[in-house]
Coordinates of C-alpha atoms and ligand atoms in Angstrom, one line a residue:
M235 CA -143.2 -52.7 -186.3
I236 CA -143.4 -50.8 -183.1
G237 CA -147.0 -50.1 -182.1
I238 CA -148.3 -46.7 -181.1
N239 CA -150.6 -45.9 -178.1
E240 CA -153.9 -45.9 -179.9
S241 CA -155.4 -43.4 -177.4
F242 CA -153.2 -40.7 -178.8
L243 CA -154.7 -41.2 -182.2
K244 CA -158.1 -40.3 -180.9
L245 CA -157.0 -36.7 -180.1
R246 CA -158.3 -34.1 -182.4
A247 CA -155.3 -32.1 -183.7
G248 CA -154.9 -29.0 -181.4
Y249 CA -157.3 -27.1 -183.6
L250 CA -158.2 -23.8 -182.0
F251 CA -154.9 -21.8 -181.7
P252 CA -153.3 -23.1 -184.9
E253 CA -156.4 -22.2 -186.8
I254 CA -156.4 -18.7 -185.3
G255 CA -152.7 -18.3 -186.2
R256 CA -153.4 -19.4 -189.8
R257 CA -156.2 -16.9 -190.3
V258 CA -154.2 -14.1 -188.7
R259 CA -151.2 -14.9 -190.9
T260 CA -153.3 -15.0 -194.1
F261 CA -154.9 -11.6 -193.1
K262 CA -151.5 -10.0 -192.5
Q263 CA -150.1 -11.3 -195.8
E264 CA -153.1 -9.8 -197.6
H265 CA -153.0 -6.5 -195.5
P266 CA -149.3 -5.9 -194.7
S267 CA -149.8 -2.4 -193.4
A268 CA -152.6 -3.3 -190.9
K269 CA -151.8 -3.0 -187.2
V270 CA -153.3 -6.2 -185.8
I271 CA -153.9 -6.2 -182.1
S272 CA -154.6 -9.4 -180.2
M273 CA -157.3 -9.4 -177.5
G274 CA -157.2 -13.2 -177.4
I275 CA -153.8 -13.5 -175.8
G276 CA -153.7 -15.9 -172.9
D277 CA -150.2 -15.0 -171.8
V278 CA -149.1 -12.2 -169.5
T279 CA -147.4 -9.1 -170.9
Q280 CA -146.0 -7.4 -167.7
P281 CA -142.5 -8.1 -166.5
L282 CA -141.7 -9.9 -163.2
A283 CA -142.0 -8.0 -160.0
P284 CA -138.7 -6.4 -158.8
A285 CA -138.9 -8.4 -155.5
V286 CA -138.9 -11.6 -157.6
I287 CA -136.0 -10.5 -159.8
E288 CA -133.9 -9.5 -156.7
A289 CA -134.6 -12.9 -155.0
M290 CA -133.7 -14.8 -158.2
H291 CA -130.5 -12.8 -158.6
R292 CA -129.5 -13.6 -155.1
A293 CA -130.3 -17.2 -155.6
V294 CA -128.1 -17.3 -158.8
D295 CA -125.2 -15.8 -156.8
E296 CA -125.7 -18.6 -154.2
M297 CA -125.5 -21.2 -156.9
G298 CA -122.2 -19.7 -158.0
R299 CA -120.5 -20.2 -154.7
Q300 CA -119.2 -23.6 -153.4
E301 CA -120.7 -23.1 -149.9
T302 CA -124.2 -22.2 -151.1
F303 CA -124.4 -24.2 -154.3
R304 CA -127.4 -26.6 -154.4
G305 CA -128.1 -29.5 -156.7
Y306 CA -131.3 -31.6 -156.6
D307 CA -134.1 -30.5 -154.2
D308 CA -134.0 -33.8 -152.2
T309 CA -137.5 -33.5 -151.1
G310 CA -138.7 -33.5 -154.7
V311 CA -141.8 -31.7 -153.7
G312 CA -140.5 -28.2 -153.1
Y313 CA -138.2 -26.5 -150.5
E314 CA -139.8 -26.1 -147.2
F315 CA -139.3 -22.3 -147.3
L316 CA -141.7 -22.1 -150.3
R317 CA -144.2 -24.6 -149.0
Q318 CA -144.3 -22.8 -145.7
A319 CA -144.9 -19.4 -147.5
I320 CA -147.7 -21.1 -149.5
I321 CA -149.5 -22.6 -146.5
E322 CA -149.2 -19.4 -144.4
N323 CA -150.3 -16.9 -147.2
D324 CA -152.5 -18.8 -149.5
F325 CA -154.4 -20.8 -146.9
G326 CA -153.6 -19.9 -143.3
A327 CA -154.5 -16.3 -144.0
R328 CA -158.0 -17.5 -145.1
G329 CA -158.4 -19.8 -142.1
V330 CA -157.7 -23.0 -144.1
P331 CA -155.3 -25.3 -142.3
I332 CA -153.0 -27.1 -144.8
D333 CA -150.1 -29.3 -143.8
L334 CA -146.6 -29.0 -145.3
E335 CA -146.8 -32.6 -146.6
E336 CA -150.0 -31.7 -148.5
V337 CA -148.2 -29.2 -150.8
F338 CA -146.4 -30.4 -154.0
V339 CA -144.4 -27.7 -155.9
S340 CA -144.3 -28.3 -159.6
D341 CA -143.4 -26.6 -162.9
G342 CA -147.0 -25.7 -163.8
T343 CA -150.7 -26.2 -163.4
K344 CA -150.9 -27.5 -167.0
S345 CA -148.6 -30.4 -166.0
D346 CA -150.4 -30.9 -162.6
T347 CA -154.0 -30.9 -164.0
G348 CA -152.7 -33.1 -166.8
N349 CA -150.8 -35.6 -164.6
M350 CA -153.1 -36.0 -161.6
Q351 CA -155.5 -38.2 -163.5
E352 CA -152.8 -40.8 -163.8
I353 CA -153.1 -42.1 -160.3
F354 CA -156.8 -42.7 -160.6
G355 CA -158.5 -45.8 -162.1
I356 CA -158.9 -46.0 -165.8
E357 CA -162.6 -46.9 -165.5
N358 CA -163.5 -43.7 -163.7
V359 CA -166.0 -41.5 -165.4
V360 CA -164.8 -37.9 -166.0
A361 CA -167.0 -34.8 -165.9
V362 CA -165.9 -31.5 -167.4
A363 CA -167.6 -28.2 -168.1
D364 CA -168.4 -27.2 -171.7
P365 CA -166.7 -24.9 -172.6
V366 CA -163.5 -26.2 -171.0
Y367 CA -159.7 -25.7 -170.7
P368 CA -158.7 -28.5 -173.2
V369 CA -155.9 -30.0 -171.0
Y370 CA -158.4 -31.8 -168.7
V371 CA -160.0 -33.6 -171.6
D372 CA -157.0 -34.3 -173.8
T373 CA -155.0 -35.9 -170.9
N374 CA -157.9 -38.2 -170.2
V375 CA -158.1 -39.1 -173.8
M376 CA -154.3 -39.9 -173.8
A377 CA -154.8 -42.1 -170.7
G378 CA -157.4 -44.1 -172.6
R379 CA -160.4 -43.1 -170.4
T380 CA -162.6 -42.1 -173.4
G381 CA -164.0 -43.3 -176.7
P382 CA -163.5 -41.5 -180.0
A383 CA -164.4 -37.9 -180.6
G384 CA -167.8 -37.1 -182.1
S385 CA -168.6 -34.6 -184.9
E386 CA -168.6 -31.7 -182.4
G387 CA -165.2 -32.8 -181.0
Q388 CA -166.7 -34.2 -177.8
F389 CA -165.3 -37.6 -176.6
A390 CA -167.5 -40.6 -175.9
G391 CA -167.5 -41.5 -172.3
I392 CA -166.9 -38.0 -170.9
V393 CA -169.8 -36.2 -169.2
Y394 CA -169.9 -32.7 -170.5
M395 CA -171.7 -30.1 -168.3
P396 CA -172.8 -27.1 -170.3
A397 CA -171.9 -23.8 -168.7
T398 CA -174.4 -21.3 -170.1
A399 CA -175.8 -17.8 -169.4
E400 CA -178.8 -19.6 -167.8
N401 CA -176.7 -21.2 -165.1
G402 CA -174.3 -18.2 -164.8
F403 CA -171.6 -20.4 -166.4
V404 CA -171.4 -22.5 -163.2
P405 CA -172.7 -26.0 -164.1
K406 CA -174.7 -27.9 -161.5
P407 CA -173.6 -31.4 -160.6
P408 CA -174.9 -34.0 -163.1
D409 CA -177.9 -36.2 -162.4
R410 CA -175.8 -39.3 -162.7
P411 CA -172.7 -40.4 -160.7
V412 CA -169.3 -39.4 -162.0
D413 CA -165.9 -40.1 -160.5
M414 CA -163.4 -37.3 -161.6
I415 CA -164.8 -33.8 -161.7
Y416 CA -162.7 -30.9 -163.2
L417 CA -163.8 -27.5 -162.0
C418 CA -162.0 -24.2 -162.8
F419 CA -162.9 -21.0 -161.0
P420 CA -162.3 -18.2 -161.8
N421 CA -163.0 -19.8 -165.1
N422 CA -161.0 -19.9 -168.3
P423 CA -162.6 -19.2 -170.8
T424 CA -165.9 -17.7 -169.4
G425 CA -164.5 -15.5 -166.5
A426 CA -167.2 -16.9 -164.2
V427 CA -166.6 -17.4 -160.5
A428 CA -168.3 -19.9 -158.1
T429 CA -169.9 -18.8 -154.9
K430 CA -169.3 -20.7 -151.7
E431 CA -172.8 -22.2 -152.1
D432 CA -171.9 -23.4 -155.6
L433 CA -168.8 -25.1 -154.4
A434 CA -170.6 -26.6 -151.4
R435 CA -173.0 -28.2 -153.8
W436 CA -170.1 -29.8 -155.6
V437 CA -168.4 -30.9 -152.4
D438 CA -171.7 -32.5 -151.3
F439 CA -172.0 -34.3 -154.6
A440 CA -168.5 -35.6 -154.5
R441 CA -168.9 -36.8 -150.9
T442 CA -172.2 -38.6 -151.8
N443 CA -170.7 -40.2 -154.9
Q444 CA -167.3 -40.8 -153.5
A445 CA -165.8 -38.8 -156.4
V446 CA -162.8 -36.5 -156.5
I447 CA -162.8 -32.8 -157.6
F448 CA -159.8 -31.4 -159.4
F449 CA -160.1 -27.7 -158.6
D450 CA -158.1 -25.5 -160.8
A451 CA -157.6 -22.1 -159.1
A452 CA -154.9 -20.8 -161.4
Y453 CA -156.8 -17.4 -161.5
E454 CA -157.7 -17.0 -157.8
A455 CA -155.5 -13.9 -157.5
Y456 CA -158.0 -12.0 -159.8
I457 CA -160.9 -12.4 -157.4
K458 CA -162.0 -9.0 -156.1
D459 CA -165.3 -9.8 -154.5
A460 CA -164.7 -10.6 -150.9
A461 CA -167.5 -13.1 -150.7
I462 CA -166.0 -15.4 -153.4
P463 CA -163.9 -18.2 -152.1
H464 CA -160.3 -18.4 -153.3
S465 CA -159.9 -22.0 -152.3
I466 CA -162.3 -25.0 -152.5
Y467 CA -161.1 -25.8 -149.0
E468 CA -163.0 -22.8 -147.7
V469 CA -166.0 -25.2 -148.0
E470 CA -166.4 -27.6 -145.0
G471 CA -165.4 -31.2 -145.8
A472 CA -163.7 -30.3 -149.1
K473 CA -160.4 -31.7 -148.0
E474 CA -161.9 -35.2 -148.1
V475 CA -162.8 -34.9 -151.8
A476 CA -160.8 -32.2 -153.5
I477 CA -157.3 -31.6 -155.0
E478 CA -156.5 -27.9 -155.6
F479 CA -154.1 -26.5 -158.2
R480 CA -152.5 -23.1 -158.0
S481 CA -149.9 -21.4 -160.2
C482 CA -147.6 -18.4 -160.1
S483 CA -148.1 -18.1 -163.9
K484 CA -151.0 -15.6 -163.9
T485 CA -150.6 -14.5 -160.3
A486 CA -147.0 -13.3 -160.7
G487 CA -146.1 -13.4 -164.4
F488 CA -144.3 -16.8 -164.1
T489 CA -145.6 -18.2 -167.5
G490 CA -142.0 -18.2 -168.7
V491 CA -140.4 -19.0 -165.3
R492 CA -142.6 -22.0 -164.4
C493 CA -143.7 -22.6 -160.8
A494 CA -147.0 -23.9 -159.5
Y495 CA -148.2 -26.3 -156.8
S496 CA -150.9 -28.9 -156.0
V497 CA -152.6 -29.5 -152.7
V498 CA -153.4 -33.2 -152.1
P499 CA -155.0 -33.5 -148.7
K500 CA -154.2 -36.4 -146.4
Q501 CA -157.9 -37.0 -145.8
L502 CA -158.5 -37.7 -149.5
K503 CA -159.2 -41.4 -150.1
A504 CA -159.8 -43.7 -153.1
H505 CA -160.8 -47.3 -153.5
A506 CA -158.6 -50.1 -154.7
K507 CA -160.1 -53.2 -156.3
G508 CA -161.8 -55.3 -153.8
G509 CA -162.9 -52.2 -151.9
R510 CA -159.7 -51.5 -149.9
V511 CA -159.5 -47.8 -149.1
V512 CA -156.2 -46.1 -149.9
E513 CA -154.8 -42.6 -149.2
V514 CA -154.2 -40.5 -152.3
N515 CA -151.5 -38.2 -150.9
P516 CA -148.7 -40.9 -150.6
I517 CA -149.6 -42.2 -154.1
W518 CA -149.2 -38.8 -155.6
R519 CA -146.0 -38.2 -153.7
R520 CA -144.7 -41.5 -155.2
R521 CA -145.8 -40.4 -158.7
H522 CA -144.5 -36.9 -158.4
T523 CA -141.1 -37.8 -157.0
T524 CA -140.6 -40.6 -159.5
K525 CA -141.4 -38.6 -162.7
F526 CA -140.3 -35.1 -161.6
N527 CA -137.1 -33.9 -160.2
G528 CA -138.2 -30.6 -158.7
V529 CA -138.4 -26.9 -159.6
S530 CA -135.1 -25.1 -159.7
Y531 CA -133.8 -23.4 -156.5
V532 CA -133.6 -20.1 -158.3
T533 CA -137.3 -20.3 -159.4
Q534 CA -138.5 -21.4 -155.9
K535 CA -136.6 -18.4 -154.4
G536 CA -138.4 -16.2 -156.9
A537 CA -141.8 -17.8 -156.0
E538 CA -141.1 -17.3 -152.3
A539 CA -140.5 -13.6 -153.0
V540 CA -144.1 -13.3 -154.3
Y541 CA -145.2 -13.8 -150.7
S542 CA -142.8 -11.1 -149.3
P543 CA -144.5 -7.8 -148.3
Q544 CA -142.8 -6.0 -151.3
G545 CA -143.6 -8.9 -153.6
K546 CA -147.3 -9.0 -152.6
K547 CA -147.6 -5.2 -153.3
Q548 CA -145.9 -5.4 -156.6
V549 CA -147.7 -8.4 -157.8
Q550 CA -151.0 -6.8 -156.9
Q551 CA -150.1 -3.7 -158.9
T552 CA -149.8 -5.8 -162.0
I553 CA -153.0 -7.7 -161.3
D554 CA -154.7 -4.3 -160.9
L555 CA -153.3 -3.2 -164.2
Y556 CA -154.8 -6.2 -165.9
M557 CA -158.1 -5.8 -164.1
A558 CA -158.3 -2.1 -165.2
N559 CA -158.0 -3.5 -168.7
A560 CA -160.9 -5.9 -167.9
S561 CA -163.1 -3.1 -166.6
L562 CA -162.4 -1.0 -169.6
I563 CA -163.2 -3.9 -172.0
R564 CA -166.4 -4.7 -170.1
D565 CA -167.6 -1.1 -169.9
T566 CA -166.8 -0.1 -173.4
L567 CA -168.4 -3.1 -175.0
T568 CA -171.4 -3.0 -172.8
K569 CA -171.9 0.7 -173.7
V570 CA -172.0 -0.1 -177.4
G571 CA -174.5 -2.9 -177.0
Y572 CA -172.7 -6.1 -176.4
T573 CA -173.6 -8.6 -173.7
V574 CA -170.4 -9.2 -171.7
Y575 CA -169.8 -11.8 -169.0
G576 CA -166.8 -12.2 -166.7
G577 CA -164.0 -9.7 -166.3
L578 CA -165.1 -8.8 -162.7
N579 CA -163.2 -11.4 -160.8
A580 CA -161.2 -12.9 -163.7
P581 CA -158.9 -11.8 -166.5
Y582 CA -161.3 -13.3 -169.1
L583 CA -164.3 -11.8 -170.7
W584 CA -166.9 -13.8 -172.5
V585 CA -168.7 -11.7 -175.1
K586 CA -172.0 -12.8 -176.8
T587 CA -171.7 -12.4 -180.5
P588 CA -174.5 -10.5 -182.3
K589 CA -177.6 -12.5 -183.0
G590 CA -177.2 -15.1 -185.7
V591 CA -173.4 -14.5 -186.0
G592 CA -171.3 -17.6 -185.0
S593 CA -168.0 -17.5 -183.1
W594 CA -165.8 -18.0 -186.1
E595 CA -167.8 -15.7 -188.3
F596 CA -167.4 -13.0 -185.6
F597 CA -163.7 -13.7 -185.3
D598 CA -163.3 -13.1 -189.1
L599 CA -165.5 -9.9 -188.9
L600 CA -163.4 -8.5 -186.0
L601 CA -160.1 -9.4 -187.7
N602 CA -161.2 -7.9 -191.1
K603 CA -163.0 -4.8 -190.0
A604 CA -161.2 -3.9 -186.8
N605 CA -157.9 -5.8 -187.2
V606 CA -158.5 -7.2 -183.7
V607 CA -157.9 -10.9 -182.8
C608 CA -160.3 -12.6 -180.3
T609 CA -160.7 -16.3 -179.5
P610 CA -163.8 -18.0 -180.9
G611 CA -165.8 -19.5 -178.0
A612 CA -166.7 -22.6 -180.1
G613 CA -163.1 -23.6 -179.9
F614 CA -163.6 -24.5 -176.2
G615 CA -166.6 -26.7 -176.8
P616 CA -170.1 -26.6 -178.4
A617 CA -171.6 -24.5 -175.6
G618 CA -169.1 -21.8 -176.5
E619 CA -170.7 -21.2 -179.9
G620 CA -172.1 -17.7 -180.0
Y621 CA -169.4 -16.3 -177.8
V622 CA -165.8 -15.0 -178.1
R623 CA -163.2 -14.8 -175.4
L624 CA -161.3 -11.6 -174.8
T625 CA -158.5 -11.4 -172.2
A626 CA -157.2 -8.6 -170.1
F627 CA -153.5 -9.4 -170.5
G628 CA -152.8 -6.9 -173.3
L629 CA -150.8 -3.7 -172.9
P630 CA -153.1 -1.0 -171.8
Q631 CA -152.5 1.2 -174.9
N632 CA -153.2 -1.7 -177.2
V633 CA -156.4 -2.5 -175.3
R634 CA -157.6 1.1 -175.7
E635 CA -156.8 1.2 -179.4
A636 CA -158.4 -2.2 -180.0
L637 CA -161.6 -1.2 -178.1
D638 CA -161.9 2.1 -180.1
R639 CA -161.9 0.0 -183.3
F640 CA -164.1 -2.7 -181.8
A641 CA -166.7 -0.1 -180.7
R642 CA -166.8 1.4 -184.2
L643 CA -167.6 -2.0 -185.8
Ligands
LIG215 C1 -157.4 -22.9 -166.4 C2 -155.9 -23.0 -166.6 N1 -155.2 -23.8 -165.9 C3 -153.9 -23.9 -166.0 C4 -153.2 -23.1 -166.9 C5 -151.7 -23.3 -167.0 O1 -151.0 -22.9 -166.0 P1 -149.4 -23.1 -165.9 O2 -148.8 -21.9 -166.6 O3 -149.1 -23.0 -164.4 O4 -149.0 -24.4 -166.5 C6 -153.8 -22.2 -167.6 C7 -153.1 -21.4 -168.6 O5 -153.6 -20.8 -169.5 C8 -155.2 -22.1 -167.5 O6 -155.9 -21.3 -168.2

């Protein structure tokens, strides 16, 4: 009989969101007239910017005419018009030189952060924060880079770095060498951001240990504080050790459209067996163009429009709307006595549960007493116990109503 890849059997069933769904469904069945509002939603709610829609309409029309029809994007890594807009606006404007060949356009940061591990050695030791965006861990489990899961859901062989209130939710580099380090700032789920000094410490560590940093900057557009770096490449020497991931999903409401990109610098090197040094960029190019056939022309035209003067203004208005939600959540809950982290430079808020009340217990309390859904922090890792995650992506009127009820708890 056909054998299965045993690594996949190590995965714990995607537990968090199905369990939330199950509890919410049960509650609604038992309380059909209750108006349940989700403050746990990780998806955006605002429509695409008009500049994006117009650009996509124009691109659709081009696809309908013989002279302007396009098939495959032969580069396989993104049309030059989009990569050019990316390097000028996301990096050039911040004084970071990025080459066209270093940018790889894709369908999402979920795929990119999940796939990138594939080109690195199976013996590499992986380090992640706890709590963590689960994709980094699960894709390494699938690849066979870990042992089995323990009772708290953590996998043998992975180095977990607790992100706690004490370290400002920015873990310090571990006291042992690791090879593949996943960092996410602004962070999902804690809403924490890393200062330039924090990132410099990581870059130093990676250089000393000849490690690679996977820097997930999917939420960089939410940074308001001018001192906080948007790119890890703002740190000297980072191009030698870091791959950066960006996405239009939360920046421009593309969660249902799908467009993102990775930056794989030419300076980044890895070792082959026997000590031979190899460049990572051409290996990723080979991987990406072999397994992926490009993002649609219509989508790439939409993404390009995010960088137009109108697009920038419109996208910023939407981000401002979400961040007004974040401020309201932070202020309201702080006023009624909760300790709230995040929400200043990120669309996520990390709320401490009352003393002695666990994440899931608080989830049930909030659902039953206020008919509000949150995400239990323990679902992102053991260090998330005692917290719940709220997001700023709701409709403003729903956020206000949910907060009224939350505050009266
Ligand atoms: C930290 C982080 N990275 C990546 C993603 C996924 O991004 P994309 O929609 O580009 O796949 C998410 C989405 O929730 C996320 O929270």
